[in-house]
């Protein structure tokens, strides 16, 4: 007698097979010369592999403006297995994405009891081209790894809510901690637990035999919220300690709010119509037309008002929509970190809520008004094929640095970062005329960014003892922007190391004059003046 295979197991196998076949070409991709050098192939720490010393370093390090020791440890493990071959690192990202797709399915199946809706949401998640950035960019290991632990935590929470025990709560909190130590964006997870309490777990429903009080539900989240707060504090410290200043810090809070509204709408557009997906979307700053931001915020408000007004009738729509809105809050730009207006990688987890809201709403509509038992298999197959083709094509744009940045130039406007990256690529090839074109284009579009890049390069040169080159890079940064306090301080440090205390003191005084609150520059100046009081 042939043993029967359960539907869950069969669907799980199909989901993994779809993801692996669709994303399989990623293992032939190379490194991207944005963050990948600092994370991987120019990082001496990675080349030391997995060791007790390196694990200690991972927990102490705030490198790359983040505290994510679990992500670092995963890179160390990859190096032990694959060496510095990009194929090995890509393979791990691919396996994690396939595992995440399966975990999304199992979580929704367990939480809702619905088989085909859960399978469809997982299929969209696994095959949607907007998630290519999280999978194909090796620096975004933190995305796929954090969601791996996040989905385990969500699934464990479903078990805990149905049958509370210390062991289940420990699994929820442990996987949350591992997720936060992979990427701090998971700080919103306790908020998701609360959403799940409403639907589909219905822990507030009077008809639920295991109904519990609101106070108890909040109290059980308190330790988890504390973990998220701790992660947020560490992240703020890491970002404050970063040597690079925020290029968008002069944007008023009003324009940040306007960009937030427009970003949400753009995310929706790219999820429903995934074209022109780029590695970098320049922040519009104060050039953003106010009417666009206001119209976007109004549209979001109306959708939110509609789903909340009908939350009793369509609880899945309310939960999914608020999941999408809420989990994007840490990266939506009210507190601006980085130069981007938005990023495809940011919706890796938030999009699950939107997929869930749409799939359950469509299923509800079909059953009630079209009188069909479920969504047509033909419709599902057609959607899967379309997404697979789009993702397969999007992966081709991530083959290497040149392809990803040329595509970014083609689908975005005023992309100074892409120009600068292509300038580096052409310079390394010896194509100095083409390099000059891209460098000049970047300089025309955003001189502040180019100055920051010279400052970053100078900092790396100084770290490696290449002081003459470091001086050149810092000087270039100051030629572009003489009001760059950080570059003045960095140049002074290198000059002091080479014995040129007079010039060092001059640049430190300039740094303090430009930024009176610059403690590091003040300390460096005090140290020099103690050694050379005549320079006062």
Coordinates of C-alpha atoms in Angstrom, one line a residue:
X1 CA 0.0 0.0 0.0
X2 CA 1.4 3.4 -1.0
X3 CA 1.8 5.7 2.0
X4 CA -0.2 8.9 1.6
X5 CA 1.6 12.3 1.6
X6 CA -0.2 15.0 3.7
X7 CA -1.3 18.1 1.8
X8 CA 1.0 20.3 4.0
X9 CA 4.0 18.2 3.2
X10 CA 3.3 18.2 -0.5
X11 CA 2.7 22.0 -0.6
X12 CA 5.8 22.5 1.4
X13 CA 7.9 20.5 -1.1
X14 CA 6.4 22.4 -4.0
X15 CA 7.1 25.8 -2.4
X16 CA 10.7 24.9 -1.8
X17 CA 11.1 23.6 -5.4
X18 CA 9.5 26.8 -6.8
X19 CA 11.9 29.1 -4.9
X20 CA 15.0 27.0 -5.6
X21 CA 14.2 26.8 -9.3
X22 CA 13.3 30.5 -9.6
X23 CA 16.2 31.8 -7.6
X24 CA 18.7 29.1 -8.5
X25 CA 20.7 31.4 -10.9
X26 CA 21.7 33.6 -8.0
X27 CA 24.6 31.3 -7.1
X28 CA 26.3 32.5 -10.3
X29 CA 26.1 36.1 -9.2
X30 CA 29.1 38.0 -7.8
X31 CA 29.6 40.6 -5.2
X32 CA 28.0 44.0 -5.3
X33 CA 30.5 46.9 -4.7
X34 CA 28.1 48.5 -2.2
X35 CA 28.5 47.3 1.4
X36 CA 29.6 43.8 0.2
X37 CA 33.3 44.9 0.4
X38 CA 33.0 46.0 4.0
X39 CA 30.9 43.0 5.0
X40 CA 32.8 40.4 3.1
X41 CA 35.7 40.4 0.6
X42 CA 37.6 43.3 2.1
X43 CA 36.8 42.4 5.7
X44 CA 39.8 40.8 7.4
X45 CA 37.6 39.6 10.2
X46 CA 35.6 37.3 7.9
X47 CA 38.9 35.7 6.6
X48 CA 39.7 34.6 10.2
X49 CA 36.6 32.3 10.0
X50 CA 34.6 30.9 12.9
X51 CA 36.5 31.1 16.2
X52 CA 35.9 32.1 19.8
X53 CA 37.7 35.4 19.3
X54 CA 35.6 36.2 16.2
X55 CA 32.4 35.4 18.0
X56 CA 33.5 37.8 20.8
X57 CA 34.2 40.4 18.2
X58 CA 30.8 39.9 16.6
X59 CA 29.1 40.6 19.9
X60 CA 31.2 43.7 20.5
X61 CA 31.2 45.1 17.0
X62 CA 29.1 48.1 15.9
X63 CA 30.6 47.8 12.4
X64 CA 28.3 48.9 9.5
X65 CA 26.3 51.1 12.0
X66 CA 24.5 48.1 13.4
X67 CA 24.7 45.5 16.1
X68 CA 23.9 42.2 14.5
X69 CA 26.3 39.5 15.9
X70 CA 24.2 36.6 14.6
X71 CA 24.6 37.9 11.0
X72 CA 28.3 38.1 11.4
X73 CA 28.5 34.6 12.8
X74 CA 26.6 33.3 9.8
X75 CA 29.2 34.9 7.5
X76 CA 32.0 33.3 9.6
X77 CA 30.3 29.9 9.2
X78 CA 29.9 30.4 5.4
X79 CA 33.6 31.3 5.1
X80 CA 34.5 28.0 6.9
X81 CA 32.5 26.0 4.4
X82 CA 32.9 27.9 1.1
X83 CA 35.9 30.2 1.6
X84 CA 35.4 33.6 -0.1
X85 CA 33.5 32.2 -3.1
X86 CA 30.4 34.4 -3.6
X87 CA 28.5 31.3 -4.7
X88 CA 28.6 29.9 -1.2
X89 CA 27.3 33.1 0.4
X90 CA 24.5 33.3 -2.2
X91 CA 23.6 29.6 -1.6
X92 CA 23.1 30.3 2.1
X93 CA 20.9 33.3 1.3
X94 CA 18.9 31.2 -1.1
X95 CA 18.4 28.4 1.4
X96 CA 17.3 30.9 4.0
X97 CA 14.7 32.4 1.6
X98 CA 13.4 29.0 0.7
X99 CA 13.1 28.2 4.4
X100 CA 11.4 31.5 5.1
X101 CA 8.8 30.7 2.4
X102 CA 8.1 27.4 4.0
X103 CA 7.9 29.0 7.5
X104 CA 5.4 31.6 6.2
X105 CA 3.2 28.8 4.9
X106 CA 3.4 26.7 8.1
X107 CA 2.8 29.7 10.3
X108 CA -0.3 30.8 8.5
X109 CA -1.6 27.3 8.2
X110 CA -1.2 26.8 12.0
X111 CA -2.6 30.2 12.8
X112 CA -5.6 30.3 10.5
X113 CA -6.3 26.6 9.7
X114 CA -6.6 27.6 6.0
X115 CA -4.5 25.5 3.6
X116 CA -4.7 27.0 0.2
X117 CA -4.8 30.7 1.3
X118 CA -1.7 30.0 3.4
X119 CA 0.0 28.3 0.4
X120 CA -0.8 31.2 -1.9
X121 CA 0.5 33.9 0.5
X122 CA 3.7 31.8 0.8
X123 CA 4.0 31.5 -2.9
X124 CA 3.7 35.2 -3.5
X125 CA 6.3 35.8 -0.7
X126 CA 8.7 33.3 -2.1
X127 CA 8.4 34.4 -5.8
X128 CA 7.8 38.1 -5.7
X129 CA 10.5 40.2 -7.5
X130 CA 10.5 42.9 -4.8
X131 CA 12.3 40.4 -2.5
X132 CA 15.2 39.8 -5.0
X133 CA 17.2 42.6 -3.2
X134 CA 17.0 40.8 0.1
X135 CA 18.1 37.5 -1.4
X136 CA 20.6 38.5 -4.1
X137 CA 22.5 41.1 -2.2
X138 CA 24.9 39.4 0.1
X139 CA 25.0 42.3 2.5
X140 CA 21.3 41.7 3.1
X141 CA 21.9 38.4 4.8
X142 CA 20.5 40.2 7.9
X143 CA 17.1 40.4 6.1
X144 CA 16.7 36.7 5.3
X145 CA 18.3 35.6 8.6
X146 CA 16.2 37.9 10.9
X147 CA 12.9 36.8 9.2
X148 CA 13.9 33.2 9.5
X149 CA 14.0 33.6 13.3
X150 CA 11.1 36.0 13.2
X151 CA 8.8 33.4 11.5
X152 CA 9.9 30.8 14.0
X153 CA 9.0 33.2 16.8
X154 CA 5.6 33.9 15.3
X155 CA 4.8 30.3 14.8
X156 CA 5.9 29.5 18.4
X157 CA 3.7 32.3 19.6
X158 CA 0.7 30.7 17.9
X159 CA 1.5 27.4 19.8
X160 CA 1.9 29.4 23.1
X161 CA -1.4 31.3 22.6
X162 CA -3.3 28.0 22.2
X163 CA -1.5 26.2 25.0
X164 CA 0.6 28.5 27.2
X165 CA 3.7 27.1 28.9
X166 CA 7.1 28.3 30.0
X167 CA 8.8 26.2 27.3
X168 CA 6.8 27.7 24.5
X169 CA 7.3 31.3 25.8
X170 CA 11.0 30.6 26.0
X171 CA 11.0 29.6 22.3
X172 CA 9.1 32.7 21.4
X173 CA 11.6 35.0 23.3
X174 CA 14.7 33.1 22.2
X175 CA 13.9 33.2 18.5
X176 CA 13.0 36.9 18.9
X177 CA 16.4 37.6 20.5
X178 CA 18.2 35.8 17.7
X179 CA 16.1 37.7 15.1
X180 CA 16.9 41.0 16.7
X181 CA 20.6 40.1 16.8
X182 CA 20.3 39.4 13.0
X183 CA 18.6 42.7 12.2
X184 CA 16.9 45.1 14.6
X185 CA 14.0 45.7 12.3
X186 CA 12.2 42.9 14.2
X187 CA 11.6 45.3 17.0
X188 CA 7.9 45.4 15.8
X189 CA 7.4 41.6 16.4
X190 CA 5.7 42.1 19.9
X191 CA 3.3 44.4 18.0
X192 CA 2.6 41.6 15.6
X193 CA 1.9 39.2 18.4
X194 CA -0.8 41.6 19.6
X195 CA -2.3 41.8 16.1
X196 CA -2.4 38.0 16.0
X197 CA -4.3 38.0 19.3
X198 CA -7.1 39.8 17.6
X199 CA -7.0 37.8 14.4
X200 CA -6.7 34.9 13.6
X201 CA -6.1 33.7 17.2
X202 CA -9.2 35.6 18.5
X203 CA -7.9 35.8 22.1
X204 CA -10.3 38.7 22.7
X205 CA -13.3 36.9 21.4
X206 CA -15.9 36.0 24.1
X207 CA -16.7 32.8 22.3
X208 CA -13.1 31.7 22.6
X209 CA -12.8 29.1 25.4
X210 CA -9.3 30.3 26.2
X211 CA -10.2 34.0 26.2
X212 CA -7.9 36.0 28.4
X213 CA -7.9 39.5 29.7
X214 CA -6.4 42.4 27.9
X215 CA -4.2 43.2 30.9
X216 CA -2.8 39.6 30.9
X217 CA -2.2 39.8 27.1
X218 CA -0.2 43.1 27.5
X219 CA 1.7 41.9 30.6
X220 CA 2.9 38.7 28.8
X221 CA 4.3 41.0 26.0
X222 CA 6.2 43.2 28.4
X223 CA 9.4 41.2 28.5
X224 CA 9.3 41.0 24.7
X225 CA 8.7 44.7 24.3
X226 CA 11.7 45.3 26.7
X227 CA 13.9 43.2 24.4
X228 CA 12.8 45.3 21.4
X229 CA 13.5 48.5 23.3
X230 CA 16.9 47.3 24.2
X231 CA 17.7 46.4 20.6
X232 CA 16.5 49.9 19.5
X233 CA 18.7 51.6 22.0
X234 CA 21.8 49.6 20.9
X235 CA 20.9 50.4 17.2
X236 CA 20.7 54.1 17.9
X237 CA 24.1 54.0 19.7
X238 CA 25.6 52.1 16.8
X239 CA 24.3 54.6 14.2
X240 CA 25.4 57.5 16.3
X241 CA 28.9 56.0 16.6
X242 CA 29.1 55.6 12.8
X243 CA 31.7 57.9 11.3
X244 CA 29.4 58.9 8.4
X245 CA 27.0 61.8 9.0
X246 CA 23.4 61.6 7.7
X247 CA 23.1 63.3 4.4
X248 CA 19.4 64.0 4.9
X249 CA 19.7 65.4 8.4
X250 CA 18.8 68.9 7.2
X251 CA 15.4 67.8 5.8
X252 CA 12.6 69.2 8.0
X253 CA 10.3 66.8 9.9
X254 CA 7.4 68.0 7.7
X255 CA 9.2 66.8 4.5
X256 CA 10.2 63.5 6.2
X257 CA 6.5 62.9 7.0
X258 CA 5.5 63.8 3.4
X259 CA 8.2 61.4 2.0
X260 CA 6.9 58.7 4.4
X261 CA 3.4 58.9 2.9
X262 CA 4.7 58.8 -0.6
X263 CA 7.0 55.9 0.2
X264 CA 4.1 53.8 1.5
X265 CA 2.2 54.4 -1.7
X266 CA 5.3 53.6 -3.8
X267 CA 5.7 50.3 -1.9
X268 CA 2.1 49.4 -2.6
X269 CA 2.6 50.3 -6.3
X270 CA 5.8 48.1 -6.6
X271 CA 4.1 45.2 -4.8
X272 CA 1.1 45.2 -7.1
X273 CA 3.0 46.2 -10.2
X274 CA 6.7 45.2 -9.6
X275 CA 8.5 47.2 -12.3
X276 CA 11.6 49.5 -12.0
X277 CA 13.0 47.9 -8.9
X278 CA 16.3 49.5 -8.1
X279 CA 19.1 49.0 -5.5
X280 CA 18.8 52.7 -4.5
X281 CA 16.1 55.3 -4.6
X282 CA 17.5 58.8 -4.0
X283 CA 15.7 60.8 -1.3
X284 CA 13.8 63.8 -2.8
X285 CA 14.5 66.0 0.2
X286 CA 12.9 69.4 0.1
X287 CA 12.2 69.0 -3.7
X288 CA 9.3 66.7 -3.0
X289 CA 6.0 68.3 -4.2
X290 CA 4.0 68.8 -1.0
X291 CA 0.7 67.8 -2.8
X292 CA 2.1 64.3 -3.5
X293 CA 3.0 63.7 0.1
X294 CA -0.4 65.1 1.4
X295 CA -2.4 63.1 -1.2
X296 CA -0.5 59.9 -0.3
X297 CA -1.1 60.4 3.4
X298 CA -4.8 61.1 2.8
X299 CA -5.1 57.9 0.7
X300 CA -3.4 55.8 3.4
X301 CA -5.7 57.3 6.0
X302 CA -8.8 56.4 3.9
X303 CA -7.7 52.8 3.5
X304 CA -6.9 52.5 7.2
X305 CA -10.3 54.1 8.1
X306 CA -12.1 51.6 5.8
X307 CA -10.4 48.5 7.1
X308 CA -10.9 49.6 10.7
X309 CA -14.5 50.4 10.1
X310 CA -15.1 46.9 8.7
X311 CA -12.8 45.1 11.1
X312 CA -15.6 42.8 12.4
X313 CA -16.6 41.8 8.9
X314 CA -13.1 41.5 7.5
X315 CA -10.7 41.0 10.4
X316 CA -8.1 39.6 8.1
X317 CA -8.0 42.8 6.1
X318 CA -7.4 44.9 9.2
X319 CA -4.7 42.6 10.6
X320 CA -2.9 42.4 7.3
X321 CA -3.0 46.1 6.5
X322 CA -1.9 47.1 10.0
X323 CA 0.9 44.5 9.8
X324 CA 2.1 46.1 6.6
X325 CA 1.9 49.7 8.0
X326 CA 3.3 48.9 11.4
X327 CA 6.3 46.7 10.6
X328 CA 7.6 49.4 8.2
X329 CA 7.7 52.1 10.9
X330 CA 11.3 51.5 12.0
X331 CA 12.6 52.2 8.4
X332 CA 10.0 54.6 7.0
X333 CA 12.2 57.7 7.4
X334 CA 10.7 59.8 10.2
X335 CA 14.1 59.2 11.9
X336 CA 16.1 59.3 8.7
X337 CA 19.1 56.9 8.5
X338 CA 20.9 56.7 5.2
X339 CA 20.4 58.5 1.9
X340 CA 17.5 56.5 0.4
X341 CA 13.8 57.5 0.3
X342 CA 12.8 53.8 0.5
X343 CA 14.3 50.4 -0.2
X344 CA 12.8 47.1 -1.6
X345 CA 14.5 45.1 1.2
X346 CA 12.5 46.9 3.8
X347 CA 9.3 45.2 2.8
X348 CA 10.7 41.6 3.2
X349 CA 8.6 41.1 6.3
X350 CA 5.9 43.8 6.0
X351 CA 4.7 42.6 2.6
X352 CA 3.6 39.3 4.2
X353 CA 0.8 41.2 6.0
X354 CA -0.3 42.8 2.7
X355 CA -0.3 39.5 0.9
X356 CA -2.3 38.0 3.7
X357 CA -4.9 40.8 3.6
X358 CA -5.3 40.6 -0.2
X359 CA -5.4 36.8 -0.4
X360 CA -8.0 36.4 2.4
X361 CA -10.1 39.3 1.1
X362 CA -10.2 37.9 -2.5
X363 CA -11.0 34.4 -1.1
X364 CA -13.8 35.9 1.0
X365 CA -15.2 37.8 -2.0
X366 CA -15.1 34.8 -4.3
X367 CA -16.9 32.5 -1.8
X368 CA -19.6 35.1 -1.0
X369 CA -20.3 36.7 -4.3
X370 CA -19.1 34.3 -7.0
X371 CA -20.1 31.2 -5.0
X372 CA -16.9 29.4 -5.7
X373 CA -15.4 27.2 -3.0
X374 CA -11.9 28.7 -3.3
X375 CA -9.6 30.6 -5.6
X376 CA -9.2 28.9 -9.0
X377 CA -6.1 26.7 -9.3
X378 CA -5.7 28.2 -12.8
X379 CA -5.6 31.7 -11.3
X380 CA -3.0 30.6 -8.8
X381 CA -0.9 28.9 -11.4
X382 CA -1.1 32.0 -13.7
X383 CA 0.0 34.3 -10.8
X384 CA 2.9 31.9 -9.8
X385 CA 4.1 31.9 -13.5
X386 CA 4.0 35.7 -13.8
X387 CA 5.9 36.2 -10.5
X388 CA 8.5 33.6 -11.4
X389 CA 9.2 35.2 -14.8
X390 CA 9.5 38.7 -13.2
X391 CA 11.8 37.5 -10.5
X392 CA 14.0 35.5 -12.9
X393 CA 14.4 38.6 -15.0
X394 CA 15.0 40.8 -11.9
X395 CA 17.8 38.5 -10.8
X396 CA 19.7 39.2 -14.1
X397 CA 20.0 42.8 -13.0
X398 CA 21.8 41.6 -9.8
X399 CA 24.5 39.6 -11.7
X400 CA 27.3 42.0 -10.6
X401 CA 27.9 45.6 -9.7
X402 CA 27.8 47.0 -13.2
X403 CA 24.5 45.4 -14.1
X404 CA 22.7 46.4 -10.8
X405 CA 23.9 50.1 -11.0
X406 CA 23.3 50.5 -14.8
X407 CA 19.8 49.2 -14.3
X408 CA 19.3 51.6 -11.3
X409 CA 20.3 54.5 -13.6
X410 CA 17.8 53.3 -16.2
X411 CA 14.8 53.1 -13.9
X412 CA 15.4 56.0 -11.5
X413 CA 16.2 59.7 -11.8
X414 CA 19.2 61.6 -10.5
X415 CA 20.8 58.5 -9.1
X416 CA 24.1 59.9 -7.8
X417 CA 25.0 56.7 -5.9
X418 CA 24.7 54.6 -9.1
X419 CA 26.8 57.1 -11.0
X420 CA 29.5 57.1 -8.3
X421 CA 29.6 53.3 -8.1
X422 CA 29.9 53.0 -11.9
X423 CA 32.7 55.6 -11.8
X424 CA 34.6 53.3 -9.5
X425 CA 34.0 50.3 -11.7
X426 CA 35.2 52.2 -14.8
X427 CA 38.2 53.6 -13.0
X428 CA 39.3 50.1 -11.9
X429 CA 39.0 49.0 -15.5
X430 CA 41.2 51.8 -16.6
X431 CA 38.4 53.6 -18.5
X432 CA 39.2 57.0 -17.1
X433 CA 37.1 59.0 -19.5
X434 CA 34.0 57.0 -18.6
X435 CA 34.9 57.1 -14.9
X436 CA 35.2 60.9 -15.1
X437 CA 31.8 61.2 -16.6
X438 CA 30.1 59.2 -13.9
X439 CA 32.1 60.9 -11.1
X440 CA 31.2 64.3 -12.4
X441 CA 27.6 63.3 -12.8
X442 CA 27.5 62.2 -9.2
X443 CA 29.2 65.4 -8.1
X444 CA 26.7 67.6 -10.0
X445 CA 23.8 65.7 -8.5
X446 CA 25.0 65.5 -4.9
X447 CA 28.4 66.9 -3.9
X448 CA 27.7 66.1 -0.3
X449 CA 27.5 62.4 -1.0
X450 CA 30.7 62.5 -3.0
X451 CA 32.5 64.2 -0.2
X452 CA 31.2 61.6 2.2
X453 CA 32.5 58.8 -0.1
X454 CA 36.0 60.3 -0.1
X455 CA 35.8 60.6 3.7
X456 CA 34.8 56.9 4.0
X457 CA 37.6 55.9 1.7
X458 CA 40.1 58.0 3.6
X459 CA 39.0 56.4 6.8
X460 CA 39.6 52.9 5.4
X461 CA 43.0 53.9 4.1
X462 CA 44.0 55.3 7.5
X463 CA 42.8 52.1 9.2
X464 CA 45.2 50.2 6.9
X465 CA 48.1 52.5 7.5
X466 CA 48.0 54.1 4.1
X467 CA 48.3 57.6 5.5
X468 CA 49.4 59.5 2.3
X469 CA 46.4 58.1 0.4
X470 CA 44.1 58.9 3.4
X471 CA 45.3 62.5 3.4
X472 CA 44.5 62.8 -0.3
X473 CA 41.0 61.4 0.2
X474 CA 40.2 63.6 3.2
X475 CA 41.5 66.6 1.3
X476 CA 39.3 65.7 -1.7
X477 CA 36.3 65.6 0.7
X478 CA 37.1 69.0 2.0
X479 CA 37.7 70.5 -1.5
X480 CA 34.1 69.5 -2.3
X481 CA 32.7 70.5 1.1
X482 CA 34.9 72.6 3.4
X483 CA 32.2 72.6 6.1
X484 CA 32.5 68.8 6.6
X485 CA 33.5 68.6 10.3
X486 CA 34.0 64.9 10.3
X487 CA 36.5 65.1 7.4
X488 CA 38.4 67.9 9.1
X489 CA 38.7 65.7 12.2
X490 CA 39.7 62.6 10.3
X491 CA 42.3 64.5 8.3
X492 CA 43.7 66.0 11.6
X493 CA 44.1 62.6 13.1
X494 CA 46.1 61.3 10.2
X495 CA 48.2 64.5 10.1
X496 CA 49.0 64.1 13.8
X497 CA 50.0 60.5 13.3
X498 CA 52.5 61.7 10.7
X499 CA 53.8 64.4 13.0
X500 CA 52.2 67.5 11.3
X501 CA 50.7 68.9 14.5
X502 CA 50.3 72.4 13.3
X503 CA 48.0 71.5 10.4
X504 CA 46.2 68.9 12.6
X505 CA 45.4 71.6 15.2
X506 CA 44.1 73.9 12.4
X507 CA 41.7 71.2 11.1
X508 CA 40.5 70.3 14.6
X509 CA 39.8 73.9 15.4
X510 CA 37.8 74.1 12.2
X511 CA 35.9 70.9 13.1
X512 CA 35.0 72.3 16.5
X513 CA 34.0 75.7 15.0
X514 CA 31.7 73.9 12.5
X515 CA 30.2 71.6 15.1
X516 CA 30.6 72.8 18.7
X517 CA 29.1 69.6 20.0
X518 CA 31.7 67.4 18.2
X519 CA 33.2 65.7 21.3
X520 CA 35.7 63.6 19.5
X521 CA 37.2 66.6 17.7
X522 CA 37.4 68.5 21.0
X523 CA 39.2 65.6 22.7
X524 CA 41.6 65.3 19.8
X525 CA 42.3 69.0 19.9
X526 CA 42.9 68.9 23.7
X527 CA 45.4 66.1 23.3
X528 CA 47.4 68.0 20.7
X529 CA 47.4 71.2 22.7
X530 CA 48.7 69.4 25.7
X531 CA 51.6 68.1 23.7
X532 CA 52.1 71.4 21.8
X533 CA 50.8 74.3 24.0
X534 CA 52.4 76.8 21.5
X535 CA 49.6 75.9 19.0
X536 CA 46.9 77.4 21.2

